[in-house]
């Protein structure tokens, strides 16, 4: 598995390099973006063992290293002369980075760092490609000078010989074992014992250790978390695409599969004519579109912020961090659960490997955990919302993505219910702001009753999580609304296309409204008639979008190789492909399997003999 993945990943890397040289010679960005792309990921079904090299190792060298360090390590990494990974998580700690136990002690006598993983729990555990593929890594450790902790730092560490690939002395490296999916990624473990690296192997763009051991602090300590921010943006994009892939498969299958007449005596319809099937499939298509747009916005914001950070302007970092967290959580949760709903929408065949929905699920699901476990990131956003609420109370302006919070805070009550898109969007935002206010009050009451701030965060965790979740909904829905209704290029769209987009907006807003009806009713009075009217609109818009479902998923433009699904091929020959896949199964190579003589026959014979004996 691992060797096939490495082979495919290298083939993809070479192809992309040649494309880069042809279309963007000298440019640096297109190649990593393409290598992390869902197309590549899909073409390596057991996972890309080079992805952490491309997404994190090369980026961290560029963004956290000085120019000289980039020349020494980064250029070779970008050129794939060395392959690395990002080794941060340990057996004992992934979330709580201040609890990491790997240590780097500065030895001013030799101007080296001595790296150690002193306990079993401090072994690095999980880094992608670490098991067998990489010969370098970025080793994240607590920095100590004269035994005094200075916080986290990153070190470039060679772990294998460049010629023989043998682990170097002092390095204990290996594979962590079989996983639910992504088994080609060879996620690894790493222990270091008194492993020395030169002083200039510590990445020093933002913080430095001088030869005499003086420590120069980073102007903003969180900048060392920046590699994670990038991958959170990538998760938003990749997971939207996994959902789009699954939605394409389920939609194509749903217009081929026929089952159960709707009217007595009528022929069996395509299953997509059943309203409940529409409700399983069409909202997922729309969710994929909505998230793709949000992820594209996030990516632009990342690019602008990364440029600024490179120039040591850190002012936009907090907003990017908040948005990257919330979109990473929203897209990973919604794609994971959405893909499972889509699998169920394909009935029994959805459970076959040939449909590929299991593998897409296995690719999407771990993003709920890696790069910041989702509940932990919800709490992180919840804390940021608390801070922003204090700003609101102090009459200060908020960051643009939270400006709606100030607006809603000024409303003494919710305006007259109209059911318009603006009204639905406002209802979601209003419920979010109400939840922020309640969480803030609970948190403050706890602090005032002598709880520490961190304990108060823990005990207000459910309310903080709710506020964060609704903030995600508000941001995503607000972004979609702007792009459909207020986009400057709206007038270049044909009326038919605009109508499809507006139907998607209608469905998205109503769907989110129903999902959070309980949260909304806590803050807004809505009558039963008003809710029933929305129910009718939901049924209507599903019907309206039904004829466009195939065209929208075709527009995602996944070719058959990427979908790798007997259920989701463009030509719709589902049954032929399912049969073809079944016939390829190794058990079908022989008419009589080996286990017949070895096990089954003696078992049945023994039973027959026993039965005969008991009759005698
Ligand atoms: C949970 C937190 C966010 C908490 O951090 P903390 O230091 O305890 O901080 P705190 O007191 O809550 O916050 C302190 C402050 O730091 C801010 N902050 C936190 N993270 C960032 C950031 N990324 N950018 C910018 N700012 C950040 C917070 O908002 C706080 O700000 P403030 O002081 O309140 O203004 C953090 O430790 C964390 O990110 N943990 C998750 C670890 C993680 O994501 N690991 C990823 C490993 S690599 C990986 O998984 C690769 C997979 C790739 C693949 O396979 O494709
Ligand atoms: C497929 C995959 C690839 C990975 N690749 C890499 C990689 O390349 N490099 C790397 O360094 N790491 C990698 N990781 C590790 C990953 O980043 C961590 O698993 C992740 O950050 C979560 O940390 P954890 O496993 O320690 O979970 P834990 O933090 O132990 O989480 C367990 C439970 O505890 C809860 N919890 C923890 N802290 C809190 C809190 N403060 N408040 C409330 N609840 C809390 C969580 O919500 C969760 O429910 C990878 C992981 C996976 C699954």
Coordinates of C-alpha atoms in Angstrom, one line a residue, residues 5-544:
X5 CA 1.2 5.4 -2.8
X6 CA 4.8 6.6 -2.9
X7 CA 5.1 5.5 -6.6
X8 CA 1.8 7.4 -7.5
X9 CA 2.7 10.4 -5.5
X10 CA 6.1 10.7 -7.2
X11 CA 4.5 10.3 -10.6
X12 CA 2.0 13.0 -9.7
X13 CA 4.8 15.2 -8.4
X14 CA 6.9 14.8 -11.6
X15 CA 3.9 15.5 -13.8
X16 CA 3.0 18.6 -11.9
X17 CA 6.5 19.9 -11.9
X18 CA 6.6 19.6 -15.7
X19 CA 3.2 21.4 -15.9
X20 CA 4.6 24.1 -13.7
X21 CA 7.7 24.5 -15.8
X22 CA 5.5 24.8 -18.9
X23 CA 2.9 27.2 -17.7
X24 CA 4.4 29.0 -14.8
X25 CA 8.2 28.8 -15.0
X26 CA 9.9 30.2 -12.0
X27 CA 6.6 30.5 -10.1
X28 CA 6.4 28.9 -6.7
X29 CA 2.8 28.7 -5.8
X30 CA 1.0 26.7 -8.5
X31 CA 2.9 23.5 -7.8
X32 CA 2.2 23.1 -4.0
X33 CA -1.4 24.2 -4.6
X34 CA -1.8 21.5 -7.3
X35 CA 0.0 18.8 -5.3
X36 CA -2.4 19.3 -2.4
X37 CA -5.3 19.4 -4.8
X38 CA -8.2 17.0 -4.5
X39 CA -7.5 15.6 -7.9
X40 CA -4.1 14.3 -6.8
X41 CA -5.6 13.1 -3.5
X42 CA -8.3 11.2 -5.4
X43 CA -5.8 9.6 -7.8
X44 CA -3.9 8.2 -4.8
X45 CA -6.8 6.4 -3.0
X46 CA -4.8 5.3 0.0
X47 CA -3.6 8.8 0.6
X48 CA -0.6 10.9 -0.5
X49 CA 2.5 10.3 1.5
X50 CA 4.0 13.5 0.2
X51 CA 1.1 15.7 1.2
X52 CA 2.5 16.9 4.5
X53 CA 5.9 17.5 2.8
X54 CA 4.2 19.8 0.3
X55 CA 1.5 21.4 2.6
X56 CA 3.6 21.9 5.7
X57 CA 7.3 21.1 5.5
X58 CA 8.1 23.3 2.5
X59 CA 5.8 26.1 3.7
X60 CA 7.2 26.1 7.2
X61 CA 10.7 26.4 5.8
X62 CA 9.7 29.3 3.6
X63 CA 7.5 31.1 6.2
X64 CA 9.3 30.3 9.5
X65 CA 12.9 30.2 8.2
X66 CA 15.3 33.1 7.5
X67 CA 16.3 33.7 3.9
X68 CA 19.5 31.9 4.5
X69 CA 17.7 28.9 6.0
X70 CA 15.4 28.9 3.0
X71 CA 18.5 28.7 0.7
X72 CA 19.9 25.9 2.8
X73 CA 16.9 23.7 3.3
X74 CA 13.8 25.2 1.7
X75 CA 15.0 25.3 -1.8
X76 CA 16.0 21.6 -1.7
X77 CA 12.6 20.8 -0.2
X78 CA 10.7 22.8 -2.8
X79 CA 12.8 20.9 -5.4
X80 CA 12.0 17.5 -3.8
X81 CA 15.7 16.8 -3.3
X82 CA 14.8 16.1 0.3
X83 CA 11.4 14.9 1.6
X84 CA 10.2 16.1 5.0
X85 CA 7.2 16.2 7.3
X86 CA 5.8 18.3 10.2
X87 CA 6.4 16.4 13.4
X88 CA 4.5 18.2 16.1
X89 CA 1.9 15.8 17.7
X90 CA 3.2 13.4 20.3
X91 CA 1.9 10.1 21.6
X92 CA 0.7 12.0 24.8
X93 CA -0.3 15.4 23.3
X94 CA -1.8 16.7 20.1
X95 CA -4.2 19.5 21.2
X96 CA -2.4 21.1 24.1
X97 CA 0.7 22.3 22.4
X98 CA 2.1 23.9 25.6
X99 CA 2.1 20.4 27.0
X100 CA 4.5 19.0 24.3
X101 CA 7.3 17.1 26.0
X102 CA 10.0 16.9 23.3
X103 CA 12.8 19.3 24.2
X104 CA 15.6 21.2 22.6
X105 CA 18.4 22.3 25.0
X106 CA 20.8 24.9 23.7
X107 CA 24.5 24.1 24.2
X108 CA 26.4 27.3 23.8
X109 CA 29.7 25.5 24.0
X110 CA 29.2 23.8 20.6
X111 CA 26.4 26.2 19.4
X112 CA 24.1 23.2 18.9
X113 CA 20.7 22.1 20.1
X114 CA 20.4 18.8 21.8
X115 CA 17.0 17.2 20.9
X116 CA 15.3 14.6 23.0
X117 CA 12.0 12.8 23.4
X118 CA 12.6 11.9 27.0
X119 CA 9.5 9.7 27.6
X120 CA 7.3 7.3 25.7
X121 CA 4.6 10.0 25.7
X122 CA 6.9 12.5 24.1
X123 CA 7.6 10.4 21.0
X124 CA 6.3 12.1 17.9
X125 CA 3.3 10.2 16.7
X126 CA 1.2 10.8 13.5
X127 CA 3.2 12.9 11.1
X128 CA 2.4 12.0 7.5
X129 CA 5.1 10.3 5.6
X130 CA 7.3 10.0 8.7
X131 CA 7.1 6.2 8.9
X132 CA 9.1 5.5 5.7
X133 CA 9.0 8.2 3.1
X134 CA 10.8 11.2 4.7
X135 CA 14.4 11.7 5.3
X136 CA 13.9 15.1 7.1
X137 CA 11.3 16.6 9.3
X138 CA 10.5 19.8 11.2
X139 CA 10.7 18.7 14.8
X140 CA 8.6 20.9 17.1
X141 CA 9.9 21.0 20.6
X142 CA 10.0 23.1 23.8
X143 CA 13.1 25.3 23.6
X144 CA 15.2 25.4 26.8
X145 CA 18.1 27.7 27.4
X146 CA 20.0 27.0 30.7
X147 CA 17.1 24.8 31.6
X148 CA 14.6 27.6 31.3
X149 CA 11.6 27.0 29.0
X150 CA 11.2 29.6 26.2
X151 CA 8.2 28.2 24.4
X152 CA 7.8 26.2 21.2
X153 CA 10.4 26.2 18.4
X154 CA 10.8 24.4 15.1
X155 CA 14.0 22.5 14.1
X156 CA 15.1 21.1 10.8
X157 CA 16.1 17.5 11.6
X158 CA 17.6 15.0 9.2
X159 CA 16.4 11.6 10.2
X160 CA 17.7 9.3 7.5
X161 CA 20.8 9.0 5.4
X162 CA 20.3 10.8 2.1
X163 CA 22.1 8.0 0.2
X164 CA 21.0 4.8 2.0
X165 CA 17.7 6.0 3.7
X166 CA 19.0 4.3 6.9
X167 CA 17.8 6.0 10.1
X168 CA 20.7 8.1 11.5
X169 CA 22.2 7.2 14.9
X170 CA 20.0 8.6 17.8
X171 CA 16.9 8.4 15.6
X172 CA 14.1 5.8 16.3
X173 CA 11.6 6.0 13.5
X174 CA 8.8 3.8 12.2
X175 CA 5.2 3.5 11.1
X176 CA 2.3 3.8 13.7
X177 CA 0.1 1.1 12.2
X178 CA -3.0 0.4 10.2
X179 CA -5.7 3.1 10.1
X180 CA -9.4 3.3 9.1
X181 CA -8.1 4.8 5.7
X182 CA -5.2 6.7 4.3
X183 CA -3.0 3.7 4.8
X184 CA -0.5 4.8 2.1
X185 CA 0.4 7.9 4.0
X186 CA 2.7 6.0 6.4
X187 CA 2.1 8.2 9.4
X188 CA 5.0 7.6 11.7
X189 CA 6.6 7.8 15.1
X190 CA 9.9 9.4 16.0
X191 CA 12.1 9.3 19.0
X192 CA 15.3 11.3 19.4
X193 CA 18.0 10.6 21.9
X194 CA 20.7 13.3 22.5
X195 CA 20.5 14.2 18.8
X196 CA 22.5 17.3 18.0
X197 CA 21.7 19.8 15.4
X198 CA 23.6 23.1 14.6
X199 CA 22.1 26.3 16.0
X200 CA 21.0 27.4 12.6
X201 CA 18.7 24.4 12.2
X202 CA 16.2 26.2 14.5
X203 CA 13.9 28.1 12.2
X204 CA 14.6 31.7 13.1
X205 CA 12.5 34.1 11.0
X206 CA 10.4 35.2 13.9
X207 CA 12.4 34.2 17.0
X208 CA 16.1 33.6 17.5
X209 CA 18.7 32.0 19.7
X210 CA 21.9 34.0 19.4
X211 CA 25.3 32.1 19.5
X212 CA 25.8 33.2 23.1
X213 CA 22.4 31.8 24.1
X214 CA 20.5 35.1 24.2
X215 CA 16.9 34.5 23.2
X216 CA 15.1 37.0 20.9
X217 CA 11.4 36.5 21.3
X218 CA 9.0 36.5 18.4
X219 CA 7.0 39.8 18.2
X220 CA 3.9 37.6 18.0
X221 CA 4.2 34.2 19.5
X222 CA 1.2 32.7 17.6
X223 CA 3.1 33.1 14.4
X224 CA 4.7 29.7 15.1
X225 CA 1.1 28.3 14.7
X226 CA 0.9 29.7 11.1
X227 CA 1.7 26.4 9.3
X228 CA -1.5 25.0 10.9
X229 CA -3.5 28.0 9.6
X230 CA -2.6 27.1 6.1
X231 CA -3.6 23.5 6.4
X232 CA -6.9 24.5 8.0
X233 CA -7.6 26.6 4.9
X234 CA -6.7 23.5 2.8
X235 CA -9.1 21.3 4.8
X236 CA -11.9 23.8 4.0
X237 CA -11.2 23.4 0.4
X238 CA -10.5 19.7 0.2
X239 CA -13.4 18.6 2.4
X240 CA -15.8 20.7 0.3
X241 CA -14.5 18.8 -2.7
X242 CA -14.9 15.4 -1.0
X243 CA -18.5 16.3 -0.4
X244 CA -18.9 17.5 -4.0
X245 CA -17.5 14.1 -5.2
X246 CA -19.9 12.1 -3.0
X247 CA -22.8 14.3 -4.1
X248 CA -21.9 13.8 -7.7
X249 CA -21.8 10.0 -7.2
X250 CA -25.1 9.9 -5.4
X251 CA -26.8 12.2 -7.8
X252 CA -25.8 10.2 -10.9
X253 CA -26.8 7.0 -9.2
X254 CA -30.2 8.5 -8.2
X255 CA -31.1 9.2 -11.8
X256 CA -30.2 5.7 -12.9
X257 CA -31.6 3.7 -10.1
X258 CA -35.4 3.1 -10.3
X259 CA -37.5 1.9 -7.4
X260 CA -41.1 1.9 -6.1
X261 CA -43.9 3.6 -8.2
X262 CA -45.0 6.9 -6.7
X263 CA -48.5 6.5 -8.3
X264 CA -50.1 3.1 -8.3
X265 CA -49.9 1.5 -11.7
X266 CA -47.2 3.9 -12.9
X267 CA -43.7 2.7 -13.9
X268 CA -41.0 2.9 -11.2
X269 CA -39.4 6.4 -11.2
X270 CA -35.8 7.3 -10.8
X271 CA -35.2 7.4 -7.1
X272 CA -34.4 11.1 -7.3
X273 CA -38.2 11.7 -7.9
X274 CA -38.9 10.6 -4.3
X275 CA -39.1 13.8 -2.2
X276 CA -37.1 12.3 0.7
X277 CA -34.4 11.2 -1.7
X278 CA -34.2 14.8 -3.0
X279 CA -33.8 16.0 0.6
X280 CA -30.9 13.6 1.1
X281 CA -29.1 14.5 -2.1
X282 CA -29.8 18.0 -3.2
X283 CA -28.9 19.9 0.1
X284 CA -25.5 18.1 0.0
X285 CA -24.9 19.4 -3.5
X286 CA -25.8 22.9 -2.4
X287 CA -23.7 22.6 0.8
X288 CA -20.7 21.6 -1.4
X289 CA -21.2 24.7 -3.6
X290 CA -21.6 27.0 -0.6
X291 CA -18.5 25.7 1.1
X292 CA -16.4 25.9 -2.1
X293 CA -17.2 29.6 -2.3
X294 CA -16.4 30.2 1.4
X295 CA -13.2 28.2 1.1
X296 CA -12.1 30.2 -2.0
X297 CA -12.6 33.4 0.0
X298 CA -10.6 32.0 2.9
X299 CA -7.8 31.1 0.5
X300 CA -7.6 34.7 -0.8
X301 CA -7.5 36.0 2.7
X302 CA -4.8 33.5 3.6
X303 CA -2.7 34.6 0.6
X304 CA -3.0 38.3 1.6
X305 CA -2.2 37.6 5.2
X306 CA 0.7 35.3 4.5
X307 CA 2.3 38.0 2.4
X308 CA 1.8 40.5 5.3
X309 CA 3.2 38.1 7.9
X310 CA 6.2 37.6 5.7
X311 CA 6.7 41.3 5.9
X312 CA 6.2 41.0 9.7
X313 CA 2.8 42.7 9.6
X314 CA 0.7 40.4 11.9
X315 CA -2.4 42.6 12.1
X316 CA -4.8 40.3 10.1
X317 CA -3.6 37.1 11.8
X318 CA -6.4 37.0 14.5
X319 CA -9.2 37.3 11.9
X320 CA -7.6 34.7 9.6
X321 CA -7.1 32.3 12.5
X322 CA -10.8 32.7 13.6
X323 CA -12.1 32.1 10.1
X324 CA -9.7 29.3 9.3
X325 CA -10.8 27.5 12.5
X326 CA -14.5 27.8 12.0
X327 CA -14.4 26.9 8.3
X328 CA -12.2 23.9 9.0
X329 CA -14.7 22.7 11.5
X330 CA -17.8 23.4 9.5
X331 CA -16.5 21.8 6.3
X332 CA -15.0 18.7 8.0
X333 CA -18.1 18.0 10.1
X334 CA -20.6 18.7 7.3
X335 CA -18.6 16.8 4.6
X336 CA -18.1 13.8 6.9
X337 CA -21.8 13.5 7.9
X338 CA -22.9 14.5 4.4
X339 CA -20.9 11.8 2.7
X340 CA -22.4 9.2 5.1
X341 CA -25.9 10.5 4.3
X342 CA -25.1 10.3 0.6
X343 CA -23.8 6.7 1.0
X344 CA -27.1 5.7 2.6
X345 CA -28.9 7.5 -0.3
X346 CA -27.3 4.9 -2.6
X347 CA -28.9 2.0 -0.7
X348 CA -27.0 -1.3 -0.4
X349 CA -24.7 -0.5 -3.4
X350 CA -23.4 2.5 -1.4
X351 CA -21.7 0.0 0.9
X352 CA -19.7 -1.6 -1.9
X353 CA -16.1 -0.6 -2.3
X354 CA -16.8 -0.2 -6.0
X355 CA -19.0 2.8 -5.2
X356 CA -16.0 4.5 -3.6
X357 CA -18.1 6.3 -1.0
X358 CA -16.3 4.4 1.8
X359 CA -12.9 5.6 0.7
X360 CA -14.1 9.2 0.2
X361 CA -15.5 9.1 3.7
X362 CA -12.2 7.7 5.1
X363 CA -10.4 10.6 3.4
X364 CA -12.8 13.2 4.7
X365 CA -13.4 12.0 8.3
X366 CA -9.9 12.4 9.9
X367 CA -10.0 16.1 9.1
X368 CA -12.5 16.4 12.0
X369 CA -9.4 15.6 14.1
X370 CA -6.2 16.6 12.5
X371 CA -5.0 20.1 12.3
X372 CA -6.9 21.0 15.5
X373 CA -9.6 18.7 16.9
X374 CA -13.0 20.2 16.0
X375 CA -14.4 20.6 19.5
X376 CA -11.2 22.3 20.5
X377 CA -11.4 24.7 17.6
X378 CA -15.0 25.5 18.4
X379 CA -13.8 26.5 21.9
X380 CA -11.1 28.5 20.3
X381 CA -13.6 30.4 18.2
X382 CA -15.9 30.7 21.2
X383 CA -13.2 32.4 23.2
X384 CA -12.5 34.8 20.3
X385 CA -16.3 35.6 20.1
X386 CA -16.2 36.4 23.9
X387 CA -13.4 38.9 23.3
X388 CA -15.3 40.4 20.4
X389 CA -18.4 40.7 22.5
X390 CA -16.4 42.7 25.1
X391 CA -15.4 45.0 22.2
X392 CA -19.0 45.4 21.2
X393 CA -19.9 46.4 24.8
X394 CA -17.0 48.9 24.7
X395 CA -18.4 50.4 21.5
X396 CA -15.4 49.3 19.4
X397 CA -15.5 48.2 15.8
X398 CA -15.1 44.5 15.0
X399 CA -13.2 42.7 12.4
X400 CA -15.1 42.6 9.1
X401 CA -16.2 38.9 9.3
X402 CA -17.8 39.7 12.7
X403 CA -19.3 43.1 11.8
X404 CA -22.8 41.5 11.8
X405 CA -22.4 40.9 15.6
X406 CA -22.3 44.7 16.2
X407 CA -25.2 45.3 13.9
X408 CA -27.4 42.7 15.6
X409 CA -26.3 43.8 19.1
X410 CA -27.9 47.2 18.4
X411 CA -31.4 45.6 17.7
X412 CA -33.7 45.7 20.6
X413 CA -35.9 43.1 19.1
X414 CA -36.1 41.1 15.9
X415 CA -37.9 43.0 13.1
X416 CA -41.2 41.9 11.7
X417 CA -40.9 38.4 10.2
X418 CA -41.1 38.5 6.4
X419 CA -39.5 35.1 5.5
X420 CA -37.3 36.8 2.9
X421 CA -33.7 35.7 2.4
X422 CA -32.6 38.8 4.3
X423 CA -35.0 37.9 7.1
X424 CA -33.7 34.2 7.2
X425 CA -30.1 35.3 7.2
X426 CA -30.8 37.9 9.9
X427 CA -32.6 35.2 12.0
X428 CA -29.5 33.0 11.9
X429 CA -27.2 35.9 12.8
X430 CA -29.5 37.1 15.5
X431 CA -29.6 33.7 17.1
X432 CA -25.9 33.6 16.9
X433 CA -25.5 36.9 18.6
X434 CA -28.0 35.9 21.3
X435 CA -26.0 32.7 21.9
X436 CA -22.8 34.8 22.1
X437 CA -24.5 37.1 24.7
X438 CA -25.6 34.1 26.8
X439 CA -22.2 32.4 26.6
X440 CA -20.6 35.7 27.7
X441 CA -23.0 36.1 30.6
X442 CA -22.4 32.5 31.8
X443 CA -18.6 32.8 31.4
X444 CA -18.6 36.1 33.3
X445 CA -20.8 34.8 36.1
X446 CA -18.4 31.9 36.5
X447 CA -15.4 34.2 36.6
X448 CA -17.2 36.5 39.1
X449 CA -17.9 33.5 41.3
X450 CA -14.1 33.0 41.6
X451 CA -13.6 30.4 38.8
X452 CA -10.4 30.9 36.9
X453 CA -10.7 32.1 33.3
X454 CA -9.7 28.7 31.9
X455 CA -12.1 26.8 34.2
X456 CA -14.8 29.2 33.2
X457 CA -14.1 28.4 29.6
X458 CA -14.4 24.7 30.4
X459 CA -17.7 25.0 32.2
X460 CA -19.2 27.4 29.6
X461 CA -18.0 25.0 26.9
X462 CA -21.4 24.0 25.6
X463 CA -22.6 27.5 25.2
X464 CA -19.3 28.6 23.6
X465 CA -19.5 25.7 21.2
X466 CA -23.1 26.7 20.2
X467 CA -22.1 30.3 19.7
X468 CA -19.1 29.2 17.5
X469 CA -21.2 26.9 15.5
X470 CA -23.8 29.6 14.8
X471 CA -21.0 32.0 13.9
X472 CA -19.9 29.5 11.3
X473 CA -23.4 29.3 9.9
X474 CA -23.8 33.1 9.9
X475 CA -20.5 33.6 8.1
X476 CA -21.0 31.0 5.4
X477 CA -24.6 31.9 4.7
X478 CA -23.7 35.6 4.7
X479 CA -20.9 35.0 2.2
X480 CA -23.2 32.9 -0.1
X481 CA -25.9 35.6 0.1
X482 CA -23.4 38.3 -0.9
X483 CA -22.1 36.2 -3.8
X484 CA -25.6 35.4 -5.2
X485 CA -27.4 38.7 -4.5
X486 CA -24.8 41.4 -4.4
X487 CA -21.9 40.1 -6.5
X488 CA -20.5 42.7 -8.9
X489 CA -20.6 40.1 -11.7
X490 CA -24.2 39.2 -11.1
X491 CA -25.2 41.0 -14.3
X492 CA -22.9 38.8 -16.4
X493 CA -24.9 35.8 -15.4
X494 CA -27.8 34.6 -17.6
X495 CA -31.3 34.9 -16.0
X496 CA -31.5 31.0 -16.0
X497 CA -28.2 30.7 -14.2
X498 CA -29.0 33.4 -11.7
X499 CA -32.3 31.6 -11.0
X500 CA -30.5 28.3 -10.3
X501 CA -28.1 30.2 -7.9
X502 CA -31.1 31.8 -6.2
X503 CA -32.7 28.4 -5.8
X504 CA -29.6 27.2 -4.1
X505 CA -29.6 30.2 -1.8
X506 CA -33.2 29.6 -0.9
X507 CA -32.5 26.0 -0.1
X508 CA -29.4 26.7 1.9
X509 CA -31.0 29.4 4.0
X510 CA -34.2 27.3 4.7
X511 CA -32.1 24.2 5.4
X512 CA -29.9 26.1 8.0
X513 CA -33.0 27.6 9.5
X514 CA -34.6 24.2 10.1
X515 CA -31.4 22.7 11.4
X516 CA -31.2 25.5 14.0
X517 CA -34.9 26.0 14.6
X518 CA -34.5 25.3 18.3
X519 CA -31.6 27.8 18.6
X520 CA -33.6 30.4 16.6
X521 CA -36.8 30.0 18.6
X522 CA -34.9 30.8 21.7
X523 CA -34.5 34.4 20.5
X524 CA -37.1 35.1 17.9
X525 CA -40.9 34.6 17.9
X526 CA -42.1 32.8 14.8
X527 CA -45.6 31.5 14.3
X528 CA -46.6 28.0 13.3
X529 CA -48.0 29.4 10.0
X530 CA -44.6 31.1 9.3
X531 CA -42.8 27.8 9.9
X532 CA -45.2 25.9 7.8
X533 CA -44.8 28.4 5.0
X534 CA -41.0 27.6 5.0
X535 CA -41.7 23.9 5.0
X536 CA -43.8 24.4 1.7
X537 CA -41.0 26.5 0.3
X538 CA -38.5 23.8 1.1
X539 CA -40.6 21.2 -0.8
X540 CA -41.0 23.6 -3.7
X541 CA -37.3 24.5 -4.0
X542 CA -36.3 20.8 -3.9
X543 CA -38.7 20.3 -6.8
X544 CA -37.3 23.3 -8.7

